[in-house]
Amino acid sequence: AQSVTQLGSHVSVSEGALVLLRCNYSSSVPPYLFWYVQYPNQGLQLLLKYTTGATLVKGINGFEAEFKKSETSFHLTKPSAHMSDAAEYFCAVSDVSGAGSYQLTFGKGTKLSVIP
Amino acid sequence: GAVVSQHPSWVICKSGTSVKIECRSLDFQATTMFWYRQFPKQSLMLMATSNEGSKATYEQGVEKDKFLINHASLTLSTLTVTSAHPEDSSFYICSARDFSRAVGEQFFGPGTRLTVL
């Protein structure tokens, strides 16, 4: 069974400050990991993903995340927050079992507020 | 590329009626689609996995007779909420897997807001 824990349901940062959203996972097999962003009343947009290879993954809008197997973490960062980054962020882990459905298990989400 | 649409984007219905929500992959074939439910300020809860041409697989606790899922083609899956009640009011989101792309990646629709009066 897989699970995802996002530390902090709400994070506030000043515009221009570092954004750090934390995600820890548990998985019995090497995971595929994702970060999605959701704006109000909209679906989810993929920010970035880790499948294999380089552990530092760069995504859209200046976001990046680093897969740390020893810490079972996949924290999302952005050097300088922009007002448009205010949204809900979800970390997810994919089932890569032989069943092949590749279901996603989501964390509870972190709401990012950016203060002008 | 990899666009998923949902229709309608919002719907208001009376208690006891049925509502159908469509999920379409516009520019790719999706042999697998997923239906999620999201309550306000909460995460997405997987309801069912829909495979083209076969019966959907429902998650534990999801009533298959209440939430009917049909995946009749490689680009269309439908979710029908039968005899809807106010507690079914929620945000329903579908996603689709593009098997021609990276393993495990799902593309999400914009969601459907259902309000049952």
PDB file of C-alpha atoms in Angstrom:
ATOM      1  CA  ALA A   1       0.000   0.000   0.000  1.00  0.00           C
ATOM      2  CA  GLN A   2       1.154   3.480  -0.780  1.00  0.00           C
ATOM      3  CA  SER A   3       0.636   6.701   1.077  1.00  0.00           C
ATOM      4  CA  VAL A   4       1.611  10.324   0.751  1.00  0.00           C
ATOM      5  CA  THR A   5       2.040  12.829   3.542  1.00  0.00           C
ATOM      6  CA  GLN A   6       2.165  16.522   2.850  1.00  0.00           C
ATOM      7  CA  LEU A   7       3.411  18.491   5.834  1.00  0.00           C
ATOM      8  CA  GLY A   8       1.485  21.701   6.284  1.00  0.00           C
ATOM      9  CA  SER A   9      -2.003  22.127   4.915  1.00  0.00           C
ATOM     10  CA  HIS A  10      -1.345  25.830   4.433  1.00  0.00           C
ATOM     11  CA  VAL A  11       1.914  27.610   3.628  1.00  0.00           C
ATOM     12  CA  SER A  12       2.305  31.359   3.309  1.00  0.00           C
ATOM     13  CA  VAL A  13       5.293  33.030   1.714  1.00  0.00           C
ATOM     14  CA  SER A  14       6.109  36.557   0.686  1.00  0.00           C
ATOM     15  CA  GLU A  15       6.373  37.384  -2.983  1.00  0.00           C
ATOM     16  CA  GLY A  16       9.948  36.745  -4.059  1.00  0.00           C
ATOM     17  CA  ALA A  17      10.662  34.358  -1.194  1.00  0.00           C
ATOM     18  CA  LEU A  18      11.576  30.697  -1.436  1.00  0.00           C
ATOM     19  CA  VAL A  19       8.721  28.231  -1.763  1.00  0.00           C
ATOM     20  CA  LEU A  20       9.150  24.868  -0.054  1.00  0.00           C
ATOM     21  CA  LEU A  21       6.298  22.368  -0.004  1.00  0.00           C
ATOM     22  CA  ARG A  22       7.047  19.099   1.724  1.00  0.00           C
ATOM     23  CA  CYS A  23       6.048  15.628   0.604  1.00  0.00           C
ATOM     24  CA  ASN A  24       6.946  12.258   2.072  1.00  0.00           C
ATOM     25  CA  TYR A  25       5.776   8.968   0.682  1.00  0.00           C
ATOM     26  CA  SER A  26       5.700   5.324   1.522  1.00  0.00           C
ATOM     27  CA  SER A  27       5.822   2.662  -1.129  1.00  0.00           C
ATOM     28  CA  SER A  28       6.860  -0.953  -1.235  1.00  0.00           C
ATOM     29  CA  VAL A  29       8.325  -0.547  -4.712  1.00  0.00           C
ATOM     30  CA  PRO A  30      10.328   2.208  -6.399  1.00  0.00           C
ATOM     31  CA  PRO A  31       7.740   4.896  -6.890  1.00  0.00           C
ATOM     32  CA  TYR A  32       6.768   7.285  -9.590  1.00  0.00           C
ATOM     33  CA  LEU A  33       6.182  10.658  -7.964  1.00  0.00           C
ATOM     34  CA  PHE A  34       4.246  13.673  -9.114  1.00  0.00           C
ATOM     35  CA  TRP A  35       3.384  17.204  -8.130  1.00  0.00           C
ATOM     36  CA  TYR A  36       0.149  18.715  -9.386  1.00  0.00           C
ATOM     37  CA  VAL A  37      -1.259  22.207  -8.986  1.00  0.00           C
ATOM     38  CA  GLN A  38      -4.952  23.037  -8.768  1.00  0.00           C
ATOM     39  CA  TYR A  39      -6.453  26.477  -9.156  1.00  0.00           C
ATOM     40  CA  PRO A  40      -9.951  27.108  -7.751  1.00  0.00           C
ATOM     41  CA  ASN A  41     -12.702  25.177  -9.493  1.00  0.00           C
ATOM     42  CA  GLN A  42     -10.293  23.660 -11.967  1.00  0.00           C
ATOM     43  CA  GLY A  43      -8.726  20.287 -12.583  1.00  0.00           C
ATOM     44  CA  LEU A  44      -5.162  19.361 -11.860  1.00  0.00           C
ATOM     45  CA  GLN A  45      -2.162  20.431 -13.879  1.00  0.00           C
ATOM     46  CA  LEU A  46       1.063  18.465 -13.796  1.00  0.00           C
ATOM     47  CA  LEU A  47       3.997  20.487 -12.486  1.00  0.00           C
ATOM     48  CA  LEU A  48       6.646  17.788 -12.640  1.00  0.00           C
ATOM     49  CA  LYS A  49       7.255  14.104 -12.221  1.00  0.00           C
ATOM     50  CA  TYR A  50       9.946  11.658 -11.232  1.00  0.00           C
ATOM     51  CA  THR A  51      10.040   8.228 -12.802  1.00  0.00           C
ATOM     52  CA  THR A  52      13.663   7.137 -13.139  1.00  0.00           C
ATOM     53  CA  GLY A  53      17.060   8.719 -13.705  1.00  0.00           C
ATOM     54  CA  ALA A  54      18.073  12.122 -12.414  1.00  0.00           C
ATOM     55  CA  THR A  55      16.720  12.730  -8.940  1.00  0.00           C
ATOM     56  CA  LEU A  56      16.433  16.489  -9.367  1.00  0.00           C
ATOM     57  CA  VAL A  57      13.464  17.141 -11.553  1.00  0.00           C
ATOM     58  CA  LYS A  58      12.613  20.457 -13.123  1.00  0.00           C
ATOM     59  CA  GLY A  59       9.068  21.341 -13.973  1.00  0.00           C
ATOM     60  CA  ILE A  60       6.980  24.163 -15.294  1.00  0.00           C
ATOM     61  CA  ASN A  61       6.749  27.682 -13.873  1.00  0.00           C
ATOM     62  CA  GLY A  62      10.193  27.457 -12.258  1.00  0.00           C
ATOM     63  CA  PHE A  63       9.362  24.627  -9.878  1.00  0.00           C
ATOM     64  CA  GLU A  64      11.655  21.727  -9.151  1.00  0.00           C
ATOM     65  CA  ALA A  65      11.687  18.746  -6.815  1.00  0.00           C
ATOM     66  CA  GLU A  66      14.300  16.318  -5.624  1.00  0.00           C
ATOM     67  CA  PHE A  67      13.690  12.642  -5.073  1.00  0.00           C
ATOM     68  CA  LYS A  68      15.529  11.480  -1.957  1.00  0.00           C
ATOM     69  CA  LYS A  69      15.133   7.771  -1.526  1.00  0.00           C
ATOM     70  CA  SER A  70      16.879   7.653   1.854  1.00  0.00           C
ATOM     71  CA  GLU A  71      14.452  10.224   3.220  1.00  0.00           C
ATOM     72  CA  THR A  72      11.434   8.987   1.209  1.00  0.00           C
ATOM     73  CA  SER A  73      10.847  12.584   0.270  1.00  0.00           C
ATOM     74  CA  PHE A  74       9.953  14.555  -2.837  1.00  0.00           C
ATOM     75  CA  HIS A  75       9.824  18.175  -1.716  1.00  0.00           C
ATOM     76  CA  LEU A  76       8.775  20.891  -4.143  1.00  0.00           C
ATOM     77  CA  THR A  77      10.708  24.141  -4.325  1.00  0.00           C
ATOM     78  CA  LYS A  78      10.768  27.399  -6.227  1.00  0.00           C
ATOM     79  CA  PRO A  79      13.438  30.036  -5.614  1.00  0.00           C
ATOM     80  CA  SER A  80      11.166  33.046  -5.880  1.00  0.00           C
ATOM     81  CA  ALA A  81       7.415  33.008  -5.322  1.00  0.00           C
ATOM     82  CA  HIS A  82       5.099  34.855  -7.650  1.00  0.00           C
ATOM     83  CA  MET A  83       1.561  35.933  -6.927  1.00  0.00           C
ATOM     84  CA  SER A  84       0.327  33.587  -9.621  1.00  0.00           C
ATOM     85  CA  ASP A  85       1.737  30.632  -7.668  1.00  0.00           C
ATOM     86  CA  ALA A  86      -1.071  30.908  -5.120  1.00  0.00           C
ATOM     87  CA  ALA A  87      -2.974  27.637  -5.492  1.00  0.00           C
ATOM     88  CA  GLU A  88      -3.432  24.177  -4.027  1.00  0.00           C
ATOM     89  CA  TYR A  89      -0.569  21.736  -4.550  1.00  0.00           C
ATOM     90  CA  PHE A  90      -0.871  17.981  -4.457  1.00  0.00           C
ATOM     91  CA  CYS A  91       1.879  15.417  -4.214  1.00  0.00           C
ATOM     92  CA  ALA A  92       1.054  11.973  -5.601  1.00  0.00           C
ATOM     93  CA  VAL A  93       2.620   8.560  -5.924  1.00  0.00           C
ATOM     94  CA  SER A  94       1.801   6.121  -8.670  1.00  0.00           C
ATOM     95  CA  ASP A  95       1.115   2.451  -8.373  1.00  0.00           C
ATOM     96  CA  VAL A  96       3.535   0.762 -10.738  1.00  0.00           C
ATOM     97  CA  SER A  97       2.493  -2.744  -9.868  1.00  0.00           C
ATOM     98  CA  GLY A  98       2.051  -5.532 -12.366  1.00  0.00           C
ATOM     99  CA  ALA A  99      -1.671  -4.840 -12.386  1.00  0.00           C
ATOM    100  CA  GLY A 100      -0.733  -1.935 -14.564  1.00  0.00           C
ATOM    101  CA  SER A 101      -3.486   0.441 -13.606  1.00  0.00           C
ATOM    102  CA  TYR A 102      -0.982   3.027 -12.389  1.00  0.00           C
ATOM    103  CA  GLN A 103      -3.420   4.533  -9.944  1.00  0.00           C
ATOM    104  CA  LEU A 104      -2.408   7.729  -8.206  1.00  0.00           C
ATOM    105  CA  THR A 105      -2.513   8.151  -4.456  1.00  0.00           C
ATOM    106  CA  PHE A 106      -2.683  11.796  -3.477  1.00  0.00           C
ATOM    107  CA  GLY A 107      -1.591  13.661  -0.414  1.00  0.00           C
ATOM    108  CA  LYS A 108      -4.100  15.921   1.301  1.00  0.00           C
ATOM    109  CA  GLY A 109      -2.778  18.975  -0.435  1.00  0.00           C
ATOM    110  CA  THR A 110      -1.033  22.170   0.606  1.00  0.00           C
ATOM    111  CA  LYS A 111      -2.571  25.534  -0.027  1.00  0.00           C
ATOM    112  CA  LEU A 112       0.061  28.087  -0.954  1.00  0.00           C
ATOM    113  CA  SER A 113      -0.644  31.727  -0.267  1.00  0.00           C
ATOM    114  CA  VAL A 114       1.661  34.431  -1.602  1.00  0.00           C
ATOM    115  CA  ILE A 115       1.749  37.693   0.289  1.00  0.00           C
ATOM    116  CA  PRO A 116       2.495  40.836  -1.718  1.00  0.00           C
TER     117      PRO A 116
ATOM    118  CA  GLY B   1      -1.533  17.848 -26.637  1.00  0.00           C
ATOM    119  CA  ALA B   2      -2.989  15.519 -23.989  1.00  0.00           C
ATOM    120  CA  VAL B   3      -6.159  17.483 -23.351  1.00  0.00           C
ATOM    121  CA  VAL B   4      -9.035  16.060 -21.359  1.00  0.00           C
ATOM    122  CA  SER B   5     -12.437  17.707 -21.352  1.00  0.00           C
ATOM    123  CA  GLN B   6     -15.433  17.257 -19.110  1.00  0.00           C
ATOM    124  CA  HIS B   7     -19.025  18.131 -19.713  1.00  0.00           C
ATOM    125  CA  PRO B   8     -20.858  19.735 -18.127  1.00  0.00           C
ATOM    126  CA  SER B   9     -18.596  21.977 -16.080  1.00  0.00           C
ATOM    127  CA  TRP B  10     -21.340  22.443 -13.549  1.00  0.00           C
ATOM    128  CA  VAL B  11     -24.800  21.022 -13.007  1.00  0.00           C
ATOM    129  CA  ILE B  12     -27.615  21.627 -10.554  1.00  0.00           C
ATOM    130  CA  CYS B  13     -30.279  18.981 -10.216  1.00  0.00           C
ATOM    131  CA  LYS B  14     -33.151  17.989  -7.998  1.00  0.00           C
ATOM    132  CA  SER B  15     -32.862  15.168  -5.510  1.00  0.00           C
ATOM    133  CA  GLY B  16     -33.810  11.841  -7.061  1.00  0.00           C
ATOM    134  CA  THR B  17     -32.750  12.659 -10.592  1.00  0.00           C
ATOM    135  CA  SER B  18     -29.811  11.165 -12.480  1.00  0.00           C
ATOM    136  CA  VAL B  19     -26.901  13.136 -13.858  1.00  0.00           C
ATOM    137  CA  LYS B  20     -24.431  12.076 -16.542  1.00  0.00           C
ATOM    138  CA  ILE B  21     -20.920  13.501 -16.709  1.00  0.00           C
ATOM    139  CA  GLU B  22     -18.775  12.997 -19.792  1.00  0.00           C
ATOM    140  CA  CYS B  23     -15.000  12.760 -19.873  1.00  0.00           C
ATOM    141  CA  ARG B  24     -13.242  12.937 -23.224  1.00  0.00           C
ATOM    142  CA  SER B  25      -9.623  12.668 -24.264  1.00  0.00           C
ATOM    143  CA  LEU B  26      -9.436  15.101 -27.150  1.00  0.00           C
ATOM    144  CA  ASP B  27      -6.137  14.316 -28.806  1.00  0.00           C
ATOM    145  CA  PHE B  28      -5.096  10.904 -27.582  1.00  0.00           C
ATOM    146  CA  GLN B  29      -6.499   7.471 -26.951  1.00  0.00           C
ATOM    147  CA  ALA B  30      -7.123   6.561 -23.354  1.00  0.00           C
ATOM    148  CA  THR B  31      -7.575   2.904 -22.591  1.00  0.00           C
ATOM    149  CA  THR B  32      -7.778   3.778 -18.917  1.00  0.00           C
ATOM    150  CA  MET B  33      -9.667   6.643 -17.325  1.00  0.00           C
ATOM    151  CA  PHE B  34     -10.088   7.438 -13.662  1.00  0.00           C
ATOM    152  CA  TRP B  35     -12.908   9.130 -11.787  1.00  0.00           C
ATOM    153  CA  TYR B  36     -12.227  11.129  -8.656  1.00  0.00           C
ATOM    154  CA  ARG B  37     -14.359  12.949  -6.168  1.00  0.00           C
ATOM    155  CA  GLN B  38     -13.177  16.003  -4.297  1.00  0.00           C
ATOM    156  CA  PHE B  39     -14.922  17.562  -1.333  1.00  0.00           C
ATOM    157  CA  PRO B  40     -14.276  21.214  -0.491  1.00  0.00           C
ATOM    158  CA  LYS B  41     -10.750  21.845   0.710  1.00  0.00           C
ATOM    159  CA  GLN B  42      -9.914  18.171   0.548  1.00  0.00           C
ATOM    160  CA  SER B  43      -7.835  15.911  -1.610  1.00  0.00           C
ATOM    161  CA  LEU B  44      -8.978  13.800  -4.521  1.00  0.00           C
ATOM    162  CA  MET B  45     -10.538  10.476  -3.695  1.00  0.00           C
ATOM    163  CA  LEU B  46     -10.353   7.811  -6.375  1.00  0.00           C
ATOM    164  CA  MET B  47     -13.791   6.409  -7.064  1.00  0.00           C
ATOM    165  CA  ALA B  48     -13.135   4.003  -9.880  1.00  0.00           C
ATOM    166  CA  THR B  49     -10.829   2.969 -12.674  1.00  0.00           C
ATOM    167  CA  SER B  50     -12.449   2.679 -16.062  1.00  0.00           C
ATOM    168  CA  ASN B  51     -10.993   0.487 -18.781  1.00  0.00           C
ATOM    169  CA  GLU B  52     -12.234   0.683 -22.331  1.00  0.00           C
ATOM    170  CA  GLY B  53     -14.503  -2.193 -23.213  1.00  0.00           C
ATOM    171  CA  SER B  54     -14.661  -3.699 -19.749  1.00  0.00           C
ATOM    172  CA  LYS B  55     -16.329  -3.118 -16.430  1.00  0.00           C
ATOM    173  CA  ALA B  56     -15.017  -0.418 -14.167  1.00  0.00           C
ATOM    174  CA  THR B  57     -13.139  -1.272 -11.007  1.00  0.00           C
ATOM    175  CA  TYR B  58     -14.599   0.543  -8.030  1.00  0.00           C
ATOM    176  CA  GLU B  59     -12.765   1.527  -4.896  1.00  0.00           C
ATOM    177  CA  GLN B  60     -13.919   0.201  -1.583  1.00  0.00           C
ATOM    178  CA  GLY B  61     -16.932   2.056  -0.267  1.00  0.00           C
ATOM    179  CA  VAL B  62     -18.054   3.396  -3.638  1.00  0.00           C
ATOM    180  CA  GLU B  63     -21.511   2.194  -4.637  1.00  0.00           C
ATOM    181  CA  LYS B  64     -21.272   0.817  -8.150  1.00  0.00           C
ATOM    182  CA  ASP B  65     -25.033   0.889  -8.587  1.00  0.00           C
ATOM    183  CA  LYS B  66     -25.139   4.555  -7.716  1.00  0.00           C
ATOM    184  CA  PHE B  67     -22.135   5.688  -9.720  1.00  0.00           C
ATOM    185  CA  LEU B  68     -22.429   4.022 -13.109  1.00  0.00           C
ATOM    186  CA  ILE B  69     -19.336   4.197 -15.258  1.00  0.00           C
ATOM    187  CA  ASN B  70     -19.200   3.414 -18.947  1.00  0.00           C
ATOM    188  CA  HIS B  71     -16.061   3.494 -21.068  1.00  0.00           C
ATOM    189  CA  ALA B  72     -17.406   2.587 -24.479  1.00  0.00           C
ATOM    190  CA  SER B  73     -14.659   4.091 -26.616  1.00  0.00           C
ATOM    191  CA  LEU B  74     -10.993   4.999 -26.406  1.00  0.00           C
ATOM    192  CA  THR B  75     -11.850   8.669 -26.002  1.00  0.00           C
ATOM    193  CA  LEU B  76     -14.980   8.730 -23.886  1.00  0.00           C
ATOM    194  CA  SER B  77     -15.938   7.646 -20.391  1.00  0.00           C
ATOM    195  CA  THR B  78     -19.141   8.617 -18.637  1.00  0.00           C
ATOM    196  CA  LEU B  79     -20.104   8.757 -14.982  1.00  0.00           C
ATOM    197  CA  THR B  80     -23.794   8.665 -14.179  1.00  0.00           C
ATOM    198  CA  VAL B  81     -24.878   9.589 -10.682  1.00  0.00           C
ATOM    199  CA  THR B  82     -28.184   7.800 -10.260  1.00  0.00           C
ATOM    200  CA  SER B  83     -30.926   9.015  -7.938  1.00  0.00           C
ATOM    201  CA  ALA B  84     -28.732  11.832  -6.767  1.00  0.00           C
ATOM    202  CA  HIS B  85     -29.072  13.174  -3.244  1.00  0.00           C
ATOM    203  CA  PRO B  86     -27.624  16.284  -1.575  1.00  0.00           C
ATOM    204  CA  GLU B  87     -24.768  14.251  -0.098  1.00  0.00           C
ATOM    205  CA  ASP B  88     -23.641  13.482  -3.659  1.00  0.00           C
ATOM    206  CA  SER B  89     -22.917  17.164  -4.198  1.00  0.00           C
ATOM    207  CA  SER B  90     -19.217  17.398  -4.928  1.00  0.00           C
ATOM    208  CA  PHE B  91     -16.559  18.202  -7.494  1.00  0.00           C
ATOM    209  CA  TYR B  92     -16.026  15.272  -9.840  1.00  0.00           C
ATOM    210  CA  ILE B  93     -12.778  15.068 -11.784  1.00  0.00           C
ATOM    211  CA  CYS B  94     -11.759  12.576 -14.419  1.00  0.00           C
ATOM    212  CA  SER B  95      -8.315  11.766 -15.696  1.00  0.00           C
ATOM    213  CA  ALA B  96      -6.975   9.718 -18.558  1.00  0.00           C
ATOM    214  CA  ARG B  97      -3.807   7.830 -19.219  1.00  0.00           C
ATOM    215  CA  ASP B  98      -2.062   8.327 -22.511  1.00  0.00           C
ATOM    216  CA  PHE B  99      -0.336   5.036 -23.165  1.00  0.00           C
ATOM    217  CA  SER B 100       1.801   6.552 -25.873  1.00  0.00           C
ATOM    218  CA  ARG B 101       3.486   8.785 -23.288  1.00  0.00           C
ATOM    219  CA  ALA B 102       5.442   8.263 -20.127  1.00  0.00           C
ATOM    220  CA  VAL B 103       4.288   5.527 -17.862  1.00  0.00           C
ATOM    221  CA  GLY B 104       1.995   6.516 -15.041  1.00  0.00           C
ATOM    222  CA  GLU B 105       1.159  10.012 -16.195  1.00  0.00           C
ATOM    223  CA  GLN B 106      -2.468  11.016 -15.990  1.00  0.00           C
ATOM    224  CA  PHE B 107      -4.046  14.047 -17.602  1.00  0.00           C
ATOM    225  CA  PHE B 108      -6.905  15.644 -15.752  1.00  0.00           C
ATOM    226  CA  GLY B 109     -10.133  17.174 -16.901  1.00  0.00           C
ATOM    227  CA  PRO B 110     -11.297  20.539 -15.564  1.00  0.00           C
ATOM    228  CA  GLY B 111     -13.860  18.963 -13.255  1.00  0.00           C
ATOM    229  CA  THR B 112     -17.636  19.029 -12.911  1.00  0.00           C
ATOM    230  CA  ARG B 113     -19.329  20.744  -9.993  1.00  0.00           C
ATOM    231  CA  LEU B 114     -22.488  18.825  -9.045  1.00  0.00           C
ATOM    232  CA  THR B 115     -25.024  20.425  -6.742  1.00  0.00           C
ATOM    233  CA  VAL B 116     -28.042  18.377  -5.720  1.00  0.00           C
ATOM    234  CA  LEU B 117     -30.905  20.338  -4.242  1.00  0.00           C
TER     235      LEU B 117
END
